[in-house]
Amino acid sequence: MTAPADGKSPIEVLLVEDDPGDVLMTQEAFEEHKLRNRLTVVSDGAEALAYLRREGQYADAVAPDLILLDLNLPRRDGREVLEEIKKDEELRRIPVVVLTTSQADEDILRSYQLHANAYVTKPVDFERFISVVRQIDEFFVSVVKLPPRG
């Protein structure tokens, strides 16, 4: 990829989200704010792990630079996915932001125990949701130095 004029290279973002409304809002946040980053969406935990491990239909998948992970997912729960990512020598370097509706202390504590890089509660208000996604993007593109792709 060629670096944009402002010197910031686009990043690959994997969104693991089963709610079509939240997927749409995240996609709109990327489009509305002209975020150059590429957003790939998978809708359950098993699919997320297949994507990350480049299995089956994902054999040619591009390794993400950032993962936005919902906790309440079908097939494989987000906590299980987070645990698998952080146990894997190749995947653990990828920052994982838990982006979920849960405000439960036990979910927050468990996510950080599993080495989540951040825990963000999804706002229900559309404008606030867009703002949160934009801030996550801004932080990981402009502030944080991400590891090179594996």
Short mmCIF file of C-alpha atoms in Angstrom, two decimals:
data_model
loop_
_atom_site.label_atom_id
_atom_site.label_comp_id
_atom_site.label_asym_id
_atom_site.label_seq_id
_atom_site.Cartn_x
_atom_site.Cartn_y
_atom_site.Cartn_z
CA MET A 1 0.00 0.00 0.00
CA THR A 2 1.17 3.50 -0.72
CA ALA A 3 1.21 5.88 2.22
CA PRO A 4 -1.23 8.79 1.93
CA ALA A 5 0.04 12.37 1.65
CA ASP A 6 -0.32 12.89 5.41
CA GLY A 7 2.12 10.03 6.02
CA LYS A 8 -0.43 7.75 7.70
CA SER A 9 -0.78 4.37 6.07
CA PRO A 10 -4.23 2.79 5.99
CA ILE A 11 -4.65 -0.16 8.30
CA GLU A 12 -6.58 -3.41 7.97
CA VAL A 13 -9.40 -3.65 10.52
CA LEU A 14 -11.29 -6.86 11.27
CA LEU A 15 -14.75 -6.29 12.74
CA VAL A 16 -16.18 -9.35 14.50
CA GLU A 17 -19.84 -8.46 14.92
CA ASP A 18 -23.09 -10.40 14.47
CA ASP A 19 -25.55 -7.50 14.74
CA PRO A 20 -26.27 -6.20 11.20
CA GLY A 21 -27.21 -2.77 12.60
CA ASP A 22 -23.87 -2.39 14.39
CA VAL A 23 -22.02 -3.60 11.28
CA LEU A 24 -23.84 -1.00 9.20
CA MET A 25 -23.10 1.79 11.70
CA THR A 26 -19.43 0.85 11.79
CA GLN A 27 -19.25 0.79 8.00
CA GLU A 28 -20.97 4.18 7.89
CA ALA A 29 -18.50 5.57 10.42
CA PHE A 30 -15.65 4.49 8.16
CA GLU A 31 -17.33 5.94 5.07
CA GLU A 32 -18.70 9.14 6.66
CA HIS A 33 -15.35 10.17 8.05
CA LYS A 34 -13.44 9.09 4.95
CA LEU A 35 -11.45 6.62 6.99
CA ARG A 36 -9.02 5.07 4.54
CA ASN A 37 -8.70 1.90 6.54
CA ARG A 38 -10.03 -1.30 5.08
CA LEU A 39 -12.83 -2.87 7.12
CA THR A 40 -13.48 -6.60 6.84
CA VAL A 41 -16.48 -8.05 8.66
CA VAL A 42 -17.06 -11.56 9.99
CA SER A 43 -20.22 -12.40 11.89
CA ASP A 44 -19.30 -15.03 14.46
CA GLY A 45 -16.42 -16.26 16.59
CA ALA A 46 -15.68 -19.39 14.57
CA GLU A 47 -15.52 -17.34 11.37
CA ALA A 48 -13.21 -14.84 13.09
CA LEU A 49 -10.74 -17.56 14.04
CA ALA A 50 -10.88 -19.10 10.55
CA TYR A 51 -10.17 -15.65 9.07
CA LEU A 52 -7.28 -14.97 11.44
CA ARG A 53 -5.78 -18.41 10.84
CA ARG A 54 -6.38 -18.11 7.08
CA GLU A 55 -8.37 -21.31 6.90
CA GLY A 56 -10.79 -22.42 4.18
CA GLN A 57 -12.34 -19.51 2.28
CA TYR A 58 -9.98 -17.15 4.14
CA ALA A 59 -6.74 -18.72 2.86
CA ASP A 60 -5.81 -15.43 1.16
CA ALA A 61 -7.05 -13.12 3.92
CA VAL A 62 -4.91 -10.11 4.77
CA ALA A 63 -3.76 -10.12 8.38
CA PRO A 64 -5.54 -7.35 10.29
CA ASP A 65 -3.67 -4.57 12.09
CA LEU A 66 -6.58 -4.14 14.53
CA ILE A 67 -9.51 -6.28 15.66
CA LEU A 68 -12.82 -4.82 16.87
CA LEU A 69 -14.44 -7.68 18.78
CA ASP A 70 -17.97 -8.04 20.10
CA LEU A 71 -18.30 -10.35 23.11
CA ASN A 72 -21.73 -11.85 22.50
CA LEU A 73 -21.26 -13.85 19.33
CA PRO A 74 -22.77 -17.04 17.91
CA ARG A 75 -20.77 -20.27 17.53
CA ARG A 76 -17.67 -19.05 19.45
CA ASP A 77 -18.13 -16.41 22.14
CA GLY A 78 -16.01 -13.26 21.91
CA ARG A 79 -14.24 -14.15 25.15
CA GLU A 80 -13.18 -17.49 23.64
CA VAL A 81 -12.00 -15.72 20.49
CA LEU A 82 -9.99 -13.23 22.54
CA GLU A 83 -8.42 -16.05 24.54
CA GLU A 84 -7.48 -17.94 21.36
CA ILE A 85 -5.98 -14.83 19.78
CA LYS A 86 -3.85 -14.02 22.80
CA LYS A 87 -2.66 -17.65 23.19
CA ASP A 88 -1.53 -17.79 19.56
CA GLU A 89 2.10 -16.80 18.96
CA GLU A 90 1.30 -15.30 15.54
CA LEU A 91 -1.94 -13.51 16.46
CA ARG A 92 -1.26 -12.11 19.93
CA ARG A 93 0.56 -9.04 18.57
CA ILE A 94 -2.68 -7.79 16.95
CA PRO A 95 -4.41 -5.22 19.16
CA VAL A 96 -7.94 -6.22 20.12
CA VAL A 97 -10.53 -3.64 21.10
CA VAL A 98 -13.58 -5.19 22.72
CA LEU A 99 -16.53 -3.20 21.35
CA THR A 100 -19.67 -4.46 23.05
CA THR A 101 -22.96 -3.47 24.65
CA SER A 102 -22.01 -5.13 27.95
CA GLN A 103 -21.23 -2.83 30.84
CA ALA A 104 -20.89 -5.73 33.28
CA ASP A 105 -17.84 -5.49 35.53
CA GLU A 106 -17.15 -9.20 35.08
CA ASP A 107 -16.99 -8.79 31.27
CA ILE A 108 -14.63 -5.83 31.59
CA LEU A 109 -12.40 -7.63 34.08
CA ARG A 110 -12.38 -10.89 32.09
CA SER A 111 -11.55 -9.06 28.85
CA TYR A 112 -8.54 -7.37 30.41
CA GLN A 113 -7.49 -10.64 32.08
CA LEU A 114 -7.49 -12.11 28.57
CA HIS A 115 -5.24 -9.22 27.45
CA ALA A 116 -7.71 -7.08 25.51
CA ASN A 117 -6.01 -3.83 24.53
CA ALA A 118 -9.12 -1.77 25.26
CA TYR A 119 -12.74 -2.24 26.32
CA VAL A 120 -15.32 0.11 24.82
CA THR A 121 -19.05 0.00 25.52
CA LYS A 122 -21.09 0.63 22.37
CA PRO A 123 -23.24 3.72 22.62
CA VAL A 124 -26.84 3.17 21.51
CA ASP A 125 -27.09 6.65 19.97
CA PHE A 126 -26.04 6.67 16.29
CA GLU A 127 -24.00 9.90 16.41
CA ARG A 128 -22.22 8.80 19.56
CA PHE A 129 -21.51 5.37 18.05
CA ILE A 130 -20.00 7.02 14.95
CA SER A 131 -17.89 9.25 17.21
CA VAL A 132 -16.59 6.29 19.23
CA VAL A 133 -15.61 4.33 16.11
CA ARG A 134 -13.89 7.41 14.71
CA GLN A 135 -11.98 7.90 17.97
CA ILE A 136 -10.84 4.27 18.02
CA ASP A 137 -9.68 4.65 14.44
CA GLU A 138 -7.93 7.95 15.14
CA PHE A 139 -6.13 6.50 18.16
CA PHE A 140 -4.87 3.38 16.40
CA VAL A 141 -3.89 5.19 13.18
CA SER A 142 -2.54 8.50 14.47
CA VAL A 143 -1.40 7.91 18.04
CA VAL A 144 -0.39 4.28 18.43
CA LYS A 145 2.55 2.69 16.65
CA LEU A 146 1.25 -0.71 15.50
CA PRO A 147 3.50 -3.76 15.06
CA PRO A 148 4.37 -4.75 11.49
CA ARG A 149 2.03 -7.23 9.83
CA GLY A 150 2.91 -10.87 10.34
#
